[in-house]
Amino acid sequence: MTHAAEEFPNGVGYIDGDYCAKEEMRLPVADLGFLLSDMTYDALHVHKGSFFRMEDHFDRWDRSIAKRRFTTLPHGRDEIRDILMECVRRSGLRESMVYILATRGAAMDGLKDLRSCQNNFLAWAVPYYGVIPDDRMEDGIDIMVSSVLRTPPEAIDPTVKNFARIDFSDALLEAYDHGCEHAVLLDRDGNVTEGRGWNIFALHGGRLVSPDDGVLEGITRRTVIELAQQTNIKAELGKIKADELRSADEVFMTSTAGGIMPIRKIDDRVIGTGSRGPVTKRLTDLYWALHDDPDYTTPVAY
Ligand SMILES: *Cc1c(COP(=O)(O)O)cnc(C)c1O
């Protein structure tokens, strides 16, 4: 363990222009990021000491910042890149989840005029973790199709990564009551969307599909589609109904936090043979192998 890792075992944060231990970060309750979830964020990861698809995350971040009209954000891409490098360097972490957040900021008076707000920027690097526990990465987790609908994209744009997630919270509470660890949400037309922090894929008769609409456009989702296409697995964005999900040959979730993660059971239906399928396994191996490709990685100077 490096000296830095001993000093900051829970990671390093950046807030108000300064670095600190992650657990010391504080945001004023007057920030509309807290009061209204008027914020956006992105999550990157570092594997074997290098960022994965860093500029692709920044492209998505820039689009989110523009859509939220955060025009008074203190830092642009080059500065943010330096800040993230510094957070990871100070943490000493070789495997890390790295977050960048922008909030609307505090309003100047009770009118909460959004135009008077100074946007805030914060970031942190913490030890790497997945959406599901490590000991479920082989066999997969049990999820349910929630009766809670995903917030419609016309109300909250899901392509802007955000923490306005009460739909996901309510879906998870329902899932826990049914002995499931996660929930996938449908839209008003009964199409599968996504879960809290992850996209979903279903393999049906050799064809891999992930929802085309009403979801965050995951970097991991995109990587899986690119890898599938390179290896002659048919992969596309499209519509999936709940029944098609339950009867799929393989189902997996994708996220920066954990990569490609198998799903074992949906409601009471066992998927395939009840353990990670061959296509899921193949794509998982390719996904992690891509982390050795210099075209996809940006090394941290520790
Ligand atoms: C972050 C996130 C994902 C996964 O995106 P990645 O870029 O692959 O990490 C999927 N859905 C939601 C709602 C998310 O917040």
mmCIF file of C-alpha atoms and ligand atoms in Angstrom:
data_model
loop_
_atom_site.group_PDB
_atom_site.id
_atom_site.type_symbol
_atom_site.label_atom_id
_atom_site.label_comp_id
_atom_site.label_asym_id
_atom_site.label_seq_id
_atom_site.Cartn_x
_atom_site.Cartn_y
_atom_site.Cartn_z
ATOM 1 C CA MET A 1 0.000 0.000 0.000
ATOM 2 C CA THR A 2 1.343 3.439 -0.880
ATOM 3 C CA HIS A 3 1.729 6.256 1.601
ATOM 4 C CA ALA A 4 -1.192 8.132 -0.003
ATOM 5 C CA ALA A 5 -3.546 5.184 0.335
ATOM 6 C CA GLU A 6 -2.777 5.013 4.070
ATOM 7 C CA GLU A 7 -3.508 8.705 4.440
ATOM 8 C CA PHE A 8 -6.792 8.624 2.442
ATOM 9 C CA PRO A 9 -8.248 5.100 2.766
ATOM 10 C CA ASN A 10 -11.703 6.321 1.674
ATOM 11 C CA GLY A 11 -10.438 8.348 -1.242
ATOM 12 C CA VAL A 12 -9.734 11.976 -2.108
ATOM 13 C CA GLY A 13 -12.214 14.760 -2.873
ATOM 14 C CA TYR A 14 -12.024 18.149 -4.543
ATOM 15 C CA ILE A 15 -14.422 20.912 -3.467
ATOM 16 C CA ASP A 16 -14.209 24.736 -3.327
ATOM 17 C CA GLY A 17 -10.873 24.621 -5.083
ATOM 18 C CA ASP A 18 -9.207 22.335 -2.527
ATOM 19 C CA TYR A 19 -8.403 18.668 -2.058
ATOM 20 C CA CYS A 20 -9.466 16.827 1.080
ATOM 21 C CA ALA A 21 -10.308 13.381 2.404
ATOM 22 C CA LYS A 22 -13.489 12.163 0.641
ATOM 23 C CA GLU A 23 -15.419 11.854 3.914
ATOM 24 C CA GLU A 24 -14.752 15.511 4.748
ATOM 25 C CA MET A 25 -16.608 16.857 1.693
ATOM 26 C CA ARG A 26 -19.589 19.078 2.612
ATOM 27 C CA LEU A 27 -22.091 20.845 0.379
ATOM 28 C CA PRO A 28 -24.309 23.665 1.779
ATOM 29 C CA VAL A 29 -27.954 22.590 2.057
ATOM 30 C CA ALA A 30 -28.919 25.787 0.183
ATOM 31 C CA ASP A 31 -27.335 24.353 -2.986
ATOM 32 C CA LEU A 32 -30.150 23.684 -5.459
ATOM 33 C CA GLY A 33 -28.283 20.544 -6.426
ATOM 34 C CA PHE A 34 -29.505 19.244 -3.077
ATOM 35 C CA LEU A 35 -32.877 21.040 -2.819
ATOM 36 C CA LEU A 36 -34.013 20.398 -6.414
ATOM 37 C CA SER A 37 -31.642 17.705 -7.697
ATOM 38 C CA ASP A 38 -30.658 20.409 -10.172
ATOM 39 C CA MET A 39 -27.324 18.809 -10.954
ATOM 40 C CA THR A 40 -25.504 16.493 -13.288
ATOM 41 C CA TYR A 41 -22.625 14.141 -12.783
ATOM 42 C CA ASP A 42 -20.450 11.594 -14.490
ATOM 43 C CA ALA A 43 -18.646 8.518 -13.213
ATOM 44 C CA LEU A 44 -15.358 7.270 -14.668
ATOM 45 C CA HIS A 45 -13.067 4.506 -13.584
ATOM 46 C CA VAL A 46 -9.384 3.837 -13.259
ATOM 47 C CA HIS A 47 -8.166 0.293 -13.892
ATOM 48 C CA LYS A 48 -4.511 -0.754 -13.484
ATOM 49 C CA GLY A 49 -3.604 2.894 -12.977
ATOM 50 C CA SER A 50 -5.266 4.251 -16.146
ATOM 51 C CA PHE A 51 -8.552 6.018 -16.856
ATOM 52 C CA PHE A 52 -10.823 4.161 -19.276
ATOM 53 C CA ARG A 53 -12.413 6.131 -22.150
ATOM 54 C CA MET A 54 -11.757 9.382 -20.312
ATOM 55 C CA GLU A 55 -12.514 11.720 -23.227
ATOM 56 C CA ASP A 56 -15.752 9.858 -24.013
ATOM 57 C CA HIS A 57 -16.900 10.548 -20.452
ATOM 58 C CA PHE A 58 -15.923 14.219 -20.892
ATOM 59 C CA ASP A 59 -17.887 14.406 -24.161
ATOM 60 C CA ARG A 60 -20.986 13.153 -22.330
ATOM 61 C CA TRP A 61 -20.269 15.532 -19.433
ATOM 62 C CA ASP A 62 -19.972 18.527 -21.797
ATOM 63 C CA ARG A 63 -23.332 17.656 -23.360
ATOM 64 C CA SER A 64 -24.915 17.365 -19.898
ATOM 65 C CA ILE A 65 -23.465 20.709 -18.758
ATOM 66 C CA ALA A 66 -24.823 22.374 -21.910
ATOM 67 C CA LYS A 67 -28.279 20.800 -21.488
ATOM 68 C CA ARG A 68 -28.487 21.887 -17.828
ATOM 69 C CA ARG A 69 -27.258 25.348 -18.888
ATOM 70 C CA PHE A 70 -24.566 25.411 -16.224
ATOM 71 C CA THR A 71 -22.916 28.504 -17.681
ATOM 72 C CA THR A 72 -21.074 29.569 -14.498
ATOM 73 C CA LEU A 73 -19.203 26.334 -13.862
ATOM 74 C CA PRO A 74 -15.699 27.257 -12.659
ATOM 75 C CA HIS A 75 -13.782 24.606 -14.638
ATOM 76 C CA GLY A 76 -13.529 23.457 -18.246
ATOM 77 C CA ARG A 77 -12.398 20.078 -19.560
ATOM 78 C CA ASP A 78 -8.624 20.603 -19.334
ATOM 79 C CA GLU A 79 -8.797 21.768 -15.729
ATOM 80 C CA ILE A 80 -11.165 18.950 -14.815
ATOM 81 C CA ARG A 81 -8.796 16.415 -16.360
ATOM 82 C CA ASP A 82 -5.979 17.788 -14.157
ATOM 83 C CA ILE A 83 -8.206 17.754 -11.051
ATOM 84 C CA LEU A 84 -9.180 14.111 -11.609
ATOM 85 C CA MET A 85 -5.580 13.103 -12.198
ATOM 86 C CA GLU A 86 -4.657 14.851 -8.933
ATOM 87 C CA CYS A 87 -7.486 13.206 -6.952
ATOM 88 C CA VAL A 88 -6.392 9.746 -8.119
ATOM 89 C CA ARG A 89 -2.701 10.523 -7.687
ATOM 90 C CA ARG A 90 -3.239 11.706 -4.111
ATOM 91 C CA SER A 91 -5.417 8.696 -3.325
ATOM 92 C CA GLY A 92 -2.761 6.316 -4.594
ATOM 93 C CA LEU A 93 -5.566 4.120 -5.964
ATOM 94 C CA ARG A 94 -4.821 1.904 -8.985
ATOM 95 C CA GLU A 95 -8.465 0.757 -9.123
ATOM 96 C CA SER A 96 -10.846 3.644 -8.570
ATOM 97 C CA MET A 97 -14.307 5.057 -9.227
ATOM 98 C CA VAL A 98 -13.997 8.742 -10.037
ATOM 99 C CA TYR A 99 -16.935 11.158 -9.884
ATOM 100 C CA ILE A 100 -17.437 14.648 -11.254
ATOM 101 C CA LEU A 101 -20.479 16.654 -10.177
ATOM 102 C CA ALA A 102 -21.889 20.006 -11.157
ATOM 103 C CA THR A 103 -24.692 21.607 -9.159
ATOM 104 C CA ARG A 104 -26.829 24.663 -9.867
ATOM 105 C CA GLY A 105 -25.401 26.259 -6.701
ATOM 106 C CA ALA A 106 -27.100 28.354 -4.022
ATOM 107 C CA ALA A 107 -29.702 30.949 -4.973
ATOM 108 C CA MET A 108 -29.001 34.514 -3.877
ATOM 109 C CA ASP A 109 -32.433 35.031 -2.290
ATOM 110 C CA GLY A 110 -35.743 33.317 -1.505
ATOM 111 C CA LEU A 111 -36.933 33.681 -5.085
ATOM 112 C CA LYS A 112 -34.474 30.965 -6.078
ATOM 113 C CA ASP A 113 -33.895 32.595 -9.453
ATOM 114 C CA LEU A 114 -31.785 30.048 -11.300
ATOM 115 C CA ARG A 115 -30.008 32.802 -13.209
ATOM 116 C CA SER A 116 -28.434 34.163 -10.027
ATOM 117 C CA CYS A 117 -26.707 30.917 -9.088
ATOM 118 C CA GLN A 118 -22.985 30.286 -9.168
ATOM 119 C CA ASN A 119 -22.625 26.661 -10.288
ATOM 120 C CA ASN A 120 -20.505 24.418 -8.106
ATOM 121 C CA PHE A 121 -18.038 21.768 -9.197
ATOM 122 C CA LEU A 122 -16.853 18.860 -7.095
ATOM 123 C CA ALA A 123 -15.050 15.610 -7.738
ATOM 124 C CA TRP A 124 -13.777 12.583 -5.879
ATOM 125 C CA ALA A 125 -11.867 9.355 -6.345
ATOM 126 C CA VAL A 126 -12.725 6.341 -4.167
ATOM 127 C CA PRO A 127 -11.734 2.644 -4.208
ATOM 128 C CA TYR A 128 -13.310 0.781 -7.133
ATOM 129 C CA TYR A 129 -16.556 -1.088 -6.582
ATOM 130 C CA GLY A 130 -19.313 -2.612 -8.680
ATOM 131 C CA VAL A 131 -23.084 -2.197 -8.758
ATOM 132 C CA ILE A 132 -23.312 -5.793 -7.486
ATOM 133 C CA PRO A 133 -21.119 -7.513 -4.861
ATOM 134 C CA ASP A 134 -17.910 -9.218 -6.048
ATOM 135 C CA ASP A 135 -19.178 -12.656 -4.999
ATOM 136 C CA ARG A 136 -22.132 -12.354 -7.426
ATOM 137 C CA MET A 137 -20.047 -11.503 -10.499
ATOM 138 C CA GLU A 138 -19.985 -15.171 -11.606
ATOM 139 C CA ASP A 139 -23.524 -16.327 -10.964
ATOM 140 C CA GLY A 140 -25.355 -13.038 -11.187
ATOM 141 C CA ILE A 141 -28.035 -11.350 -9.139
ATOM 142 C CA ASP A 142 -31.795 -11.600 -8.875
ATOM 143 C CA ILE A 143 -33.802 -8.614 -10.024
ATOM 144 C CA MET A 144 -37.452 -7.774 -10.416
ATOM 145 C CA VAL A 145 -39.393 -5.869 -13.028
ATOM 146 C CA SER A 146 -40.705 -3.000 -10.960
ATOM 147 C CA SER A 147 -44.262 -1.737 -10.869
ATOM 148 C CA VAL A 148 -42.728 1.748 -10.511
ATOM 149 C CA LEU A 149 -42.339 3.401 -13.913
ATOM 150 C CA ARG A 150 -39.151 5.141 -15.006
ATOM 151 C CA THR A 151 -39.596 8.923 -14.950
ATOM 152 C CA PRO A 152 -40.573 9.769 -18.554
ATOM 153 C CA PRO A 153 -37.776 11.276 -20.675
ATOM 154 C CA GLU A 154 -40.037 14.233 -21.486
ATOM 155 C CA ALA A 155 -39.985 15.119 -17.761
ATOM 156 C CA ILE A 156 -36.343 14.483 -16.834
ATOM 157 C CA ASP A 157 -33.868 13.919 -19.657
ATOM 158 C CA PRO A 158 -32.262 10.555 -18.797
ATOM 159 C CA THR A 159 -29.299 11.233 -21.100
ATOM 160 C CA VAL A 160 -28.159 13.880 -18.595
ATOM 161 C CA LYS A 161 -26.699 11.743 -15.815
ATOM 162 C CA ASN A 162 -28.431 12.890 -12.620
ATOM 163 C CA PHE A 163 -29.393 12.085 -9.024
ATOM 164 C CA ALA A 164 -33.141 12.779 -9.416
ATOM 165 C CA ARG A 165 -33.786 9.122 -8.674
ATOM 166 C CA ILE A 166 -36.834 8.664 -6.493
ATOM 167 C CA ASP A 167 -38.244 6.347 -9.169
ATOM 168 C CA PHE A 168 -35.231 4.081 -8.673
ATOM 169 C CA SER A 169 -35.430 4.332 -4.873
ATOM 170 C CA ASP A 170 -39.088 3.311 -4.814
ATOM 171 C CA ALA A 171 -38.371 0.480 -7.245
ATOM 172 C CA LEU A 172 -35.529 -0.764 -5.045
ATOM 173 C CA LEU A 173 -37.666 -0.671 -1.902
ATOM 174 C CA GLU A 174 -40.241 -2.773 -3.714
ATOM 175 C CA ALA A 175 -37.504 -5.149 -4.914
ATOM 176 C CA TYR A 176 -36.115 -5.653 -1.395
ATOM 177 C CA ASP A 177 -39.627 -6.634 -0.246
ATOM 178 C CA HIS A 178 -39.552 -9.359 -2.931
ATOM 179 C CA GLY A 179 -36.103 -10.680 -1.989
ATOM 180 C CA CYS A 180 -34.397 -9.063 -4.989
ATOM 181 C CA GLU A 181 -31.269 -6.939 -4.948
ATOM 182 C CA HIS A 182 -32.126 -4.708 -7.882
ATOM 183 C CA ALA A 183 -35.023 -3.584 -10.036
ATOM 184 C CA VAL A 184 -35.405 -2.770 -13.710
ATOM 185 C CA LEU A 185 -38.021 -0.166 -14.616
ATOM 186 C CA LEU A 186 -40.459 -0.047 -17.533
ATOM 187 C CA ASP A 187 -41.731 2.979 -19.439
ATOM 188 C CA ARG A 188 -45.409 3.804 -19.963
ATOM 189 C CA ASP A 189 -45.561 1.572 -23.048
ATOM 190 C CA GLY A 190 -44.213 -1.447 -21.160
ATOM 191 C CA ASN A 191 -40.727 -1.239 -22.640
ATOM 192 C CA VAL A 192 -37.752 -2.095 -20.457
ATOM 193 C CA THR A 193 -35.570 0.937 -19.615
ATOM 194 C CA GLU A 194 -32.773 0.558 -17.028
ATOM 195 C CA GLY A 195 -31.916 0.214 -13.342
ATOM 196 C CA ARG A 196 -30.309 2.588 -10.888
ATOM 197 C CA GLY A 197 -26.928 3.270 -12.435
ATOM 198 C CA TRP A 198 -26.936 0.525 -15.057
ATOM 199 C CA ASN A 199 -28.121 -0.352 -18.550
ATOM 200 C CA ILE A 200 -29.465 -3.775 -19.451
ATOM 201 C CA PHE A 201 -28.902 -6.226 -22.331
ATOM 202 C CA ALA A 202 -30.911 -9.289 -23.333
ATOM 203 C CA LEU A 203 -29.680 -12.053 -25.638
ATOM 204 C CA HIS A 204 -32.462 -13.618 -27.667
ATOM 205 C CA GLY A 205 -31.734 -16.240 -30.322
ATOM 206 C CA GLY A 206 -28.193 -14.932 -30.851
ATOM 207 C CA ARG A 207 -29.245 -11.287 -31.026
ATOM 208 C CA LEU A 208 -28.198 -8.866 -28.284
ATOM 209 C CA VAL A 209 -30.536 -5.920 -27.589
ATOM 210 C CA SER A 210 -30.357 -2.967 -25.214
ATOM 211 C CA PRO A 211 -33.125 -0.358 -24.838
ATOM 212 C CA ASP A 212 -32.832 2.442 -27.389
ATOM 213 C CA ASP A 213 -34.755 5.154 -25.593
ATOM 214 C CA GLY A 214 -35.499 6.663 -22.201
ATOM 215 C CA VAL A 215 -32.137 5.657 -20.718
ATOM 216 C CA LEU A 216 -28.733 7.057 -19.871
ATOM 217 C CA GLU A 217 -26.435 6.381 -22.810
ATOM 218 C CA GLY A 218 -23.871 4.332 -20.928
ATOM 219 C CA ILE A 219 -20.231 4.237 -21.942
ATOM 220 C CA THR A 220 -20.190 0.550 -20.951
ATOM 221 C CA ARG A 221 -23.297 -0.078 -23.087
ATOM 222 C CA ARG A 222 -21.525 1.545 -26.037
ATOM 223 C CA THR A 223 -18.353 -0.480 -25.397
ATOM 224 C CA VAL A 224 -20.351 -3.725 -25.320
ATOM 225 C CA ILE A 225 -22.046 -2.914 -28.624
ATOM 226 C CA GLU A 226 -18.721 -2.056 -30.260
ATOM 227 C CA LEU A 227 -17.091 -5.255 -28.931
ATOM 228 C CA ALA A 228 -20.041 -7.378 -30.034
ATOM 229 C CA GLN A 229 -19.960 -5.939 -33.534
ATOM 230 C CA GLN A 230 -16.228 -6.628 -33.788
ATOM 231 C CA THR A 231 -16.768 -10.255 -32.833
ATOM 232 C CA ASN A 232 -19.753 -11.045 -35.045
ATOM 233 C CA ILE A 233 -22.301 -11.047 -32.246
ATOM 234 C CA LYS A 234 -25.378 -9.221 -33.505
ATOM 235 C CA ALA A 235 -25.978 -6.272 -31.176
ATOM 236 C CA GLU A 236 -28.360 -3.367 -31.491
ATOM 237 C CA LEU A 237 -30.478 -0.834 -29.664
ATOM 238 C CA GLY A 238 -34.199 -1.587 -29.723
ATOM 239 C CA LYS A 239 -37.337 -2.285 -27.707
ATOM 240 C CA ILE A 240 -37.572 -5.078 -25.118
ATOM 241 C CA LYS A 241 -40.791 -6.061 -23.356
ATOM 242 C CA ALA A 242 -40.710 -7.472 -19.812
ATOM 243 C CA ASP A 243 -41.707 -10.943 -21.077
ATOM 244 C CA GLU A 244 -38.901 -10.917 -23.629
ATOM 245 C CA LEU A 245 -36.493 -10.106 -20.832
ATOM 246 C CA ARG A 246 -37.739 -13.003 -18.696
ATOM 247 C CA SER A 247 -37.502 -15.472 -21.583
ATOM 248 C CA ALA A 248 -34.061 -14.331 -22.801
ATOM 249 C CA ASP A 249 -31.120 -16.765 -23.077
ATOM 250 C CA GLU A 250 -28.814 -14.378 -21.221
ATOM 251 C CA VAL A 251 -29.355 -11.048 -19.485
ATOM 252 C CA PHE A 252 -26.701 -8.740 -18.087
ATOM 253 C CA MET A 253 -26.361 -5.252 -16.723
ATOM 254 C CA THR A 254 -23.629 -2.765 -17.664
ATOM 255 C CA SER A 255 -22.066 0.067 -15.695
ATOM 256 C CA THR A 256 -18.720 1.762 -15.218
ATOM 257 C CA ALA A 257 -19.108 0.476 -11.643
ATOM 258 C CA GLY A 258 -18.594 -3.239 -12.239
ATOM 259 C CA GLY A 259 -18.471 -3.516 -16.030
ATOM 260 C CA ILE A 260 -20.635 -6.377 -17.320
ATOM 261 C CA MET A 261 -22.649 -8.116 -14.603
ATOM 262 C CA PRO A 262 -24.849 -11.189 -15.067
ATOM 263 C CA ILE A 263 -28.491 -11.434 -14.034
ATOM 264 C CA ARG A 264 -29.541 -14.857 -12.765
ATOM 265 C CA LYS A 265 -33.250 -14.440 -12.144
ATOM 266 C CA ILE A 266 -35.920 -11.964 -13.166
ATOM 267 C CA ASP A 267 -39.026 -12.092 -10.967
ATOM 268 C CA ASP A 268 -39.380 -15.855 -10.552
ATOM 269 C CA ARG A 269 -37.875 -16.839 -13.896
ATOM 270 C CA VAL A 270 -34.371 -18.286 -14.011
ATOM 271 C CA ILE A 271 -32.451 -16.899 -17.010
ATOM 272 C CA GLY A 272 -30.794 -19.546 -19.205
ATOM 273 C CA THR A 273 -28.980 -22.109 -17.080
ATOM 274 C CA GLY A 274 -28.954 -19.868 -14.006
ATOM 275 C CA SER A 275 -25.293 -18.911 -14.252
ATOM 276 C CA ARG A 276 -23.282 -16.575 -16.448
ATOM 277 C CA GLY A 277 -23.846 -17.447 -20.114
ATOM 278 C CA PRO A 278 -21.115 -17.872 -22.751
ATOM 279 C CA VAL A 279 -21.820 -14.582 -24.568
ATOM 280 C CA THR A 280 -21.798 -12.639 -21.299
ATOM 281 C CA LYS A 281 -18.511 -14.321 -20.349
ATOM 282 C CA ARG A 282 -16.914 -13.648 -23.744
ATOM 283 C CA LEU A 283 -17.904 -9.964 -23.706
ATOM 284 C CA THR A 284 -16.719 -9.573 -20.101
ATOM 285 C CA ASP A 285 -13.275 -10.943 -21.029
ATOM 286 C CA LEU A 286 -13.093 -8.645 -24.068
ATOM 287 C CA TYR A 287 -14.245 -5.673 -22.000
ATOM 288 C CA TRP A 288 -11.436 -6.047 -19.464
ATOM 289 C CA ALA A 289 -8.880 -6.865 -22.182
ATOM 290 C CA LEU A 290 -9.738 -3.529 -23.829
ATOM 291 C CA HIS A 291 -8.333 -1.859 -20.705
ATOM 292 C CA ASP A 292 -4.847 -2.797 -21.964
ATOM 293 C CA ASP A 293 -5.401 -0.917 -25.248
ATOM 294 C CA PRO A 294 -3.635 2.476 -25.230
ATOM 295 C CA ASP A 295 -6.349 3.898 -27.527
ATOM 296 C CA TYR A 296 -8.849 3.508 -24.684
ATOM 297 C CA THR A 297 -6.739 4.400 -21.676
ATOM 298 C CA THR A 298 -5.110 7.474 -20.109
ATOM 299 C CA PRO A 299 -2.417 6.658 -17.527
ATOM 300 C CA VAL A 300 -2.290 8.499 -14.198
ATOM 301 C CA ALA A 301 1.127 9.972 -13.265
ATOM 302 C CA TYR A 302 1.283 8.857 -9.627
HETATM 303 C C1 LIG B 1 -24.341 5.769 -15.021
HETATM 304 C C2 LIG B 1 -25.611 5.144 -15.408
HETATM 305 C C3 LIG B 1 -25.651 4.057 -16.305
HETATM 306 C C4 LIG B 1 -24.398 3.358 -16.811
HETATM 307 O O1 LIG B 1 -23.573 4.212 -17.573
HETATM 308 P P1 LIG B 1 -22.006 3.917 -17.739
HETATM 309 O O2 LIG B 1 -21.515 5.075 -18.528
HETATM 310 O O3 LIG B 1 -21.882 2.631 -18.441
HETATM 311 O O4 LIG B 1 -21.442 3.853 -16.358
HETATM 312 C C5 LIG B 1 -26.890 3.596 -16.699
HETATM 313 N N1 LIG B 1 -28.029 4.124 -16.238
HETATM 314 C C6 LIG B 1 -28.036 5.162 -15.365
HETATM 315 C C7 LIG B 1 -29.338 5.694 -14.867
HETATM 316 C C8 LIG B 1 -26.826 5.692 -14.921
HETATM 317 O O5 LIG B 1 -26.829 6.694 -14.040
#
